[in-house]
XYZ file of N, CA and C in Angstrom:
534
model
N -89.448 38.086 129.836
C -88.915 37.887 129.076
C -87.350 36.824 129.293
N -87.387 35.688 128.827
C -86.631 34.534 129.280
C -84.996 35.472 128.969
N -84.127 34.491 130.208
C -82.790 34.824 128.976
C -81.930 34.049 128.500
N -81.341 34.077 128.379
C -79.944 33.411 127.154
C -80.331 32.005 127.440
N -80.602 31.026 126.022
C -80.485 29.562 126.808
C -78.693 29.457 128.111
N -79.556 28.025 128.581
C -77.982 27.758 129.457
C -77.183 26.871 128.011
N -75.838 26.871 128.782
C -75.091 26.357 127.793
C -75.194 24.321 127.395
N -74.863 24.124 126.068
C -75.349 23.008 126.260
C -74.795 21.942 127.276
N -74.905 20.873 127.496
C -73.967 19.224 128.567
C -74.469 18.683 127.638
N -73.826 17.894 126.634
C -73.711 16.589 126.313
C -72.840 15.891 126.412
N -73.222 14.145 127.871
C -72.513 13.087 128.529
C -72.443 12.552 127.495
N -71.276 11.574 127.098
C -71.492 10.305 127.141
C -71.403 9.534 127.743
N -72.069 7.886 127.655
C -72.028 7.100 127.905
C -71.266 7.158 129.181
N -69.716 6.576 128.638
C -68.588 6.804 129.589
C -68.596 7.632 131.045
N -69.012 9.038 129.775
C -68.818 9.348 131.365
C -69.869 10.591 132.461
N -71.152 9.787 131.855
C -72.095 9.738 132.562
C -72.091 8.307 133.460
N -71.780 7.415 133.283
C -71.485 6.400 134.558
C -70.229 6.664 135.209
N -69.274 7.332 135.016
C -68.158 8.203 136.135
C -69.188 9.119 136.915
N -69.338 9.679 136.636
C -70.392 10.894 137.109
C -71.610 10.396 137.898
N -72.218 9.136 137.452
C -72.749 8.897 139.132
C -71.754 7.956 139.638
N -71.321 7.473 139.235
C -70.384 6.237 140.239
C -69.620 7.531 141.299
N -69.199 8.943 141.188
C -68.375 9.719 141.561
C -70.140 10.472 142.899
N -70.755 9.921 142.326
C -72.363 10.563 142.908
C -72.230 9.424 144.530
N -72.544 8.127 143.790
C -72.904 7.492 144.747
C -71.335 7.048 145.740
N -70.040 7.605 145.599
C -69.329 6.851 145.822
C -69.247 7.652 147.553
N -69.583 7.166 148.525
C -69.113 7.756 150.098
C -68.222 8.626 149.828
N -66.993 8.408 149.050
C -65.175 7.991 150.312
C -64.967 9.676 148.964
N -65.767 10.439 147.891
C -66.105 10.881 146.883
C -65.580 12.336 148.023
N -64.986 13.721 147.838
C -65.469 14.927 148.238
C -66.930 15.190 148.172
N -67.849 16.043 149.328
C -68.662 16.240 148.702
C -69.071 17.684 147.873
N -68.186 18.386 147.489
C -68.037 19.336 146.417
C -67.678 18.862 144.897
N -67.400 17.691 145.219
C -67.080 16.881 143.725
C -67.994 15.963 143.344
N -69.265 15.983 144.305
C -70.346 14.966 144.552
C -70.951 15.953 143.589
N -71.203 17.219 144.369
C -72.413 18.544 144.408
C -72.352 18.358 142.826
N -70.590 18.635 142.531
C -70.593 19.773 141.132
C -70.933 18.186 140.141
N -70.885 16.811 140.084
C -71.104 16.092 139.579
C -72.438 15.729 139.115
N -73.328 16.458 140.279
C -74.632 16.046 140.417
C -75.410 17.396 139.341
N -74.611 18.190 139.104
C -74.687 19.793 138.733
C -74.336 19.654 137.156
N -73.502 18.481 136.847
C -73.192 18.170 134.754
C -74.492 16.520 135.048
N -74.636 16.246 135.496
C -75.789 15.251 135.450
C -77.404 15.632 135.201
N -77.673 17.033 136.118
C -78.959 17.081 135.444
C -78.365 18.395 134.471
N -77.756 18.934 133.742
C -77.768 19.766 132.444
C -77.732 18.666 131.609
N -77.072 17.494 131.817
C -77.504 16.292 131.269
C -78.768 16.771 130.291
N -79.428 16.757 131.486
C -81.271 16.041 131.179
C -81.995 17.380 130.621
N -80.916 18.308 130.292
C -81.506 19.940 129.512
C -83.635 20.619 130.582
N -82.207 20.446 131.639
C -82.920 21.375 132.290
C -81.974 22.934 132.242
N -83.119 23.618 133.398
C -82.462 24.817 133.280
C -81.704 25.472 134.254
N -81.306 26.470 134.512
C -80.011 26.781 135.790
C -80.840 27.003 136.892
N -82.187 28.053 137.161
C -82.848 27.618 138.382
C -82.943 26.595 138.334
N -84.035 26.186 137.726
C -84.615 24.481 137.650
C -83.296 23.391 138.542
N -81.856 23.553 138.012
C -80.794 22.371 138.649
C -80.756 23.155 140.129
N -80.709 24.756 140.447
C -80.322 25.399 141.374
C -80.756 24.510 142.835
N -82.384 24.759 141.802
C -83.539 24.475 142.902
C -83.626 23.252 143.338
N -83.621 21.899 142.517
C -83.707 20.444 143.019
C -82.765 20.612 143.375
N -81.434 21.101 143.373
C -80.234 20.306 144.570
C -79.623 21.302 145.841
N -80.056 22.638 146.062
C -80.185 23.432 146.737
C -79.193 23.933 146.697
N -79.044 24.618 145.962
C -77.228 25.098 145.490
C -77.855 26.807 144.879
N -76.706 27.619 144.994
C -77.311 29.076 144.145
C -76.621 28.773 142.517
N -77.505 29.743 141.713
C -77.640 29.302 140.296
C -76.510 29.758 139.757
N -75.654 30.736 140.574
C -73.757 31.367 140.597
C -73.391 30.119 140.651
N -73.246 29.146 141.423
C -72.293 28.171 140.817
C -72.826 26.741 140.305
N -74.061 26.385 139.717
C -74.782 25.847 138.577
C -74.262 25.989 137.203
N -74.388 27.339 137.038
C -73.615 28.312 135.912
C -71.744 27.828 135.502
N -70.945 28.662 137.140
C -69.898 28.534 136.606
C -69.477 27.051 136.366
N -69.744 25.690 136.933
C -70.219 24.825 136.935
C -70.315 24.115 135.453
N -71.098 24.485 134.780
C -71.746 23.728 133.496
C -70.710 24.953 132.692
N -70.908 26.070 132.655
C -69.657 26.413 131.675
C -68.475 26.163 132.267
N -68.064 25.300 132.773
C -66.710 24.961 132.552
C -66.819 23.783 132.638
N -67.544 22.264 132.361
C -67.717 21.732 132.088
C -67.808 22.091 130.163
N -68.553 22.477 129.838
C -68.956 22.775 128.141
C -67.359 23.425 127.829
N -66.560 23.852 128.476
C -65.589 24.805 127.641
C -64.221 23.665 127.444
N -63.932 22.800 128.913
C -63.460 21.600 129.270
C -63.524 20.070 128.759
N -64.521 19.800 128.517
C -64.838 18.515 127.954
C -64.640 18.212 126.784
N -64.522 18.886 126.093
C -64.019 18.558 124.493
C -63.000 18.102 124.711
N -61.482 18.528 125.798
C -60.586 18.105 125.518
C -60.096 16.454 126.673
N -61.261 16.015 127.367
C -60.521 14.743 127.602
C -60.706 13.716 127.473
N -60.058 12.825 127.982
C -59.592 12.056 127.299
C -60.027 10.587 127.784
N -60.077 9.551 125.878
C -60.688 8.917 125.880
C -60.378 7.450 125.974
N -58.782 7.588 125.651
C -58.440 6.370 125.933
C -58.546 5.404 126.235
N -58.806 5.524 128.145
C -58.807 4.493 128.464
C -59.865 5.398 130.107
N -60.166 4.154 130.716
C -61.742 4.919 132.235
C -60.544 5.768 132.317
N -59.513 4.445 133.801
C -59.121 5.414 134.510
C -58.624 7.180 134.254
N -58.222 7.211 132.782
C -57.929 7.841 132.155
C -58.998 8.999 131.867
N -59.783 8.653 132.117
C -61.133 9.406 131.939
C -61.851 9.796 133.106
N -61.246 8.580 134.047
C -62.098 9.376 135.641
C -61.090 10.462 135.836
N -59.842 9.700 136.068
C -59.295 10.920 137.043
C -58.884 12.339 135.808
N -59.194 12.842 134.610
C -59.284 14.296 134.116
C -60.831 14.286 134.683
N -62.385 13.979 134.456
C -62.864 14.150 135.309
C -62.916 14.648 136.905
N -62.621 13.962 137.437
C -62.158 14.111 139.248
C -60.675 15.649 138.667
N -60.443 15.119 137.801
C -59.593 16.868 138.245
C -60.646 17.826 138.015
N -61.459 17.967 136.779
C -61.729 19.565 135.761
C -62.966 19.587 137.413
N -63.085 18.360 137.890
C -64.149 19.038 139.400
C -64.414 19.490 140.421
N -62.504 19.178 140.132
C -61.728 19.986 141.309
C -61.831 21.502 141.439
N -61.302 21.847 142.671
C -60.994 23.195 142.604
C -59.748 23.697 141.573
N -59.613 25.195 141.369
C -58.515 25.578 140.456
C -58.147 26.233 141.397
N -56.420 26.109 141.533
C -55.551 26.381 142.032
C -55.728 28.170 141.761
N -55.579 28.433 142.319
C -55.432 30.234 143.196
C -54.197 31.078 142.963
N -54.493 32.487 142.499
C -53.247 33.003 143.219
C -52.931 32.849 144.210
N -53.435 33.665 144.944
C -52.743 34.306 146.114
C -51.326 34.860 146.545
N -50.889 34.806 147.937
C -50.033 35.750 147.463
C -48.590 34.668 148.065
N -47.341 34.824 147.610
C -46.460 33.861 147.458
C -45.763 34.485 148.774
N -45.400 32.883 149.346
C -44.546 33.252 150.593
C -42.998 34.044 151.128
N -43.072 34.672 151.777
C -42.250 35.252 151.393
C -41.120 34.713 152.058
N -40.761 33.888 153.235
C -39.475 32.845 154.288
C -40.218 31.911 153.368
N -38.662 31.325 153.799
C -38.881 29.548 153.518
C -38.292 29.028 154.299
N -38.281 27.854 153.662
C -39.052 26.449 155.226
C -37.435 27.132 155.906
N -36.338 26.717 155.533
C -34.832 27.141 155.342
C -35.102 28.090 156.822
N -35.418 29.416 156.519
C -35.671 30.761 157.062
C -36.418 30.224 158.252
N -37.297 29.804 158.167
C -38.138 29.129 159.365
C -37.306 28.684 159.983
N -36.631 27.439 160.245
C -36.383 26.968 161.054
C -34.758 27.044 161.383
N -34.372 27.836 161.183
C -33.776 28.612 161.696
C -33.997 29.971 162.113
N -34.836 30.283 162.574
C -35.429 31.289 163.537
C -35.951 30.620 164.073
N -36.657 29.305 164.302
C -36.999 28.854 165.332
C -35.775 28.536 166.304
N -34.784 27.744 165.255
C -32.938 27.290 165.891
C -32.752 28.917 166.993
N -33.602 29.904 166.537
C -32.755 30.632 167.196
C -33.523 31.007 168.230
N -35.310 31.152 168.183
C -35.658 30.766 169.101
C -35.749 29.940 170.804
N -35.227 28.734 170.198
C -34.630 27.827 171.202
C -33.342 28.147 171.885
N -32.989 28.831 171.099
C -31.231 29.611 172.141
C -31.379 30.411 173.526
N -30.419 30.395 173.593
C -30.401 30.897 175.359
C -29.909 33.304 174.554
N -29.976 33.323 174.613
C -30.245 34.883 174.083
C -29.218 35.317 174.818
N -28.483 34.853 175.777
C -26.996 35.304 176.470
C -26.264 35.002 175.368
N -26.202 33.288 174.757
C -25.576 33.623 174.037
C -25.680 35.018 172.347
N -26.105 35.414 172.452
C -26.327 35.971 171.325
C -25.537 36.840 171.963
N -25.360 37.641 173.215
C -25.075 39.140 173.867
C -25.762 40.072 174.089
N -26.945 39.197 174.637
C -28.618 40.444 174.591
C -28.631 39.995 176.233
N -28.767 41.265 176.794
C -28.586 41.171 177.835
C -30.706 41.194 178.504
N -30.545 39.394 178.035
C -32.519 39.998 178.491
C -32.299 38.195 179.092
N -33.357 37.722 179.537
C -33.535 35.720 180.094
C -34.349 35.363 178.761
N -35.090 35.681 178.177
C -36.356 35.636 177.685
C -36.043 35.811 176.001
N -36.829 35.278 175.238
C -36.532 36.132 174.107
C -38.049 36.767 174.058
N -37.671 37.992 173.267
C -39.502 38.637 173.129
C -39.607 38.695 171.630
N -40.778 38.814 170.465
C -41.389 39.245 169.406
C -39.771 39.732 168.513
N -39.965 41.458 169.175
C -38.921 42.388 168.786
C -36.913 41.723 168.883
N -36.899 41.347 170.299
C -35.595 40.772 169.913
C -35.314 39.388 168.896
N -36.373 38.443 168.777
C -35.939 37.854 168.292
C -36.159 38.571 166.315
N -36.997 39.455 166.408
C -37.027 40.127 164.958
C -35.761 40.933 164.977
N -35.391 41.211 165.603
C -34.006 42.377 165.672
C -32.889 40.793 165.106
N -32.395 40.229 165.876
C -31.239 39.329 165.690
C -31.672 38.376 164.539
N -33.122 38.115 164.724
C -32.935 37.345 162.625
C -32.223 39.010 161.772
N -32.615 39.097 161.526
C -32.554 40.691 160.835
C -30.610 40.812 161.147
N -29.863 41.120 162.045
C -28.276 41.412 162.325
C -28.205 39.591 161.549
N -28.477 38.352 161.899
C -27.765 37.403 161.653
C -27.969 37.154 160.289
N -29.100 37.722 159.622
C -28.982 38.207 158.052
C -30.512 35.978 157.782
N -30.784 36.231 158.844
C -31.604 34.737 157.920
C -32.915 35.406 158.014
N -32.877 36.862 157.640
C -34.363 36.969 157.312
C -33.999 38.624 156.314
N -34.379 39.240 155.897
C -34.692 40.743 155.439
C -34.794 41.730 156.287
N -35.770 41.570 156.416
C -36.579 42.083 157.804
C -37.974 40.832 157.677
N -38.088 41.410 159.178
C -39.374 40.762 159.860
C -39.436 41.868 160.974
N -41.326 41.488 160.756
C -41.867 42.451 162.002
C -42.571 41.827 163.356
N -41.749 41.746 164.829
C -42.280 41.208 165.823
C -43.697 40.608 165.472
N -44.948 41.614 164.630
C -46.413 40.459 164.909
C -45.124 39.266 164.474
N -44.981 39.506 162.754
C -44.945 38.092 162.269
C -43.543 37.199 162.237
N -43.081 37.759 164.019
C -42.493 36.420 164.666
C -43.624 35.607 165.376
N -43.977 36.476 165.995
C -45.120 36.129 167.105
C -45.878 35.213 166.181
N -46.938 36.098 165.139
C -47.631 34.264 164.316
C -47.060 33.126 164.198
N -45.965 33.053 163.532
C -45.080 32.066 163.085
C -44.428 31.149 165.036
N -44.388 31.335 165.903
C -43.980 30.646 167.109
C -45.478 30.427 167.330
N -46.139 31.413 166.920
C -47.819 30.363 167.380
C -48.244 29.103 166.417
N -47.737 29.341 165.445
C -47.891 28.383 164.351
C -47.454 27.611 164.993
N -46.357 27.098 165.179
C -45.339 26.073 165.504
C -45.105 25.800 166.813
N -45.977 26.019 167.608
C -46.118 25.573 169.064
C -46.567 23.742 168.850
N -46.320 23.332 169.739
C -46.312 21.963 169.609
C -47.630 21.864 170.720
N -48.085 20.271 169.943
C -49.496 20.512 170.712
C -49.666 19.430 171.985
N -50.914 20.039 172.539
C -51.264 19.962 174.124
C -50.959 17.904 173.812
N -50.317 17.558 174.992
C -50.199 16.275 175.380
C -51.827 15.436 174.990
N -51.866 14.383 174.606
C -53.242 13.630 174.401
C -53.550 13.389 176.627
N -52.513 12.815 177.400
C -52.438 12.132 178.089
C -51.468 12.986 179.269
N -51.603 13.953 180.590
C -51.115 14.454 181.825
C -49.706 14.039 181.723
N -48.632 14.549 180.878
C -47.420 13.975 181.491
C -46.962 13.645 182.895
N -47.409 14.330 183.787
C -46.988 13.911 184.970
C -47.862 12.709 185.671
N -49.015 12.213 185.006
C -49.355 10.828 185.303
C -48.215 9.366 184.458
N -47.399 9.883 183.450
C -46.921 8.922 182.547
C -45.828 9.225 183.494
N -44.973 10.227 183.901
C -43.575 10.101 184.557
C -44.503 9.775 186.715
N -44.792 9.409 186.544
C -44.818 8.985 187.912
C -44.931 7.081 187.798
N -45.827 6.896 186.273
C -46.463 5.243 186.501
C -44.726 4.787 186.101
N -44.191 5.658 185.391
C -42.380 5.104 184.729
C -41.688 4.930 186.493
N -41.727 5.172 187.109
C -41.462 5.870 188.620
C -41.323 4.473 189.223
N -42.482 4.116 189.467
C -43.806 3.130 189.645
C -42.571 1.692 190.416
């Protein structure tokens, strides 16, 4: 016994034209083009399984995008073509995910970076080079942050490390001396 009928998708002439141009556009992100293909196929009254097979994608994604389009397409603007195209592209994009909010502000991280560049002796530390633990302690002592682990300091410093130079710096300095 077949399951429930898929949500109907009915496209206007303008919507169909915009979706076809998105699929053909070389600069369109692939996920947007794939989703446009799903909506175009759904308009031709194909079932979800047939669309998934034809586009070589998962049936769950077809169901999600068919449902999302049918729920939101009624509220798409019709005033200008650019407004309609922009709204359609927005609809085909990923939604914002909740995720965990940032714990440290950019200002705190910049201050932590400048602390890492300081000589530890300036902070009355009897060491010649900062360790992650020493930096974490000093950042909390100076009230840069309320709390931070040495591992977090290490991850931050690793991410903010400058990339390697494309050419050998030694080769550049020799050229300047000549």
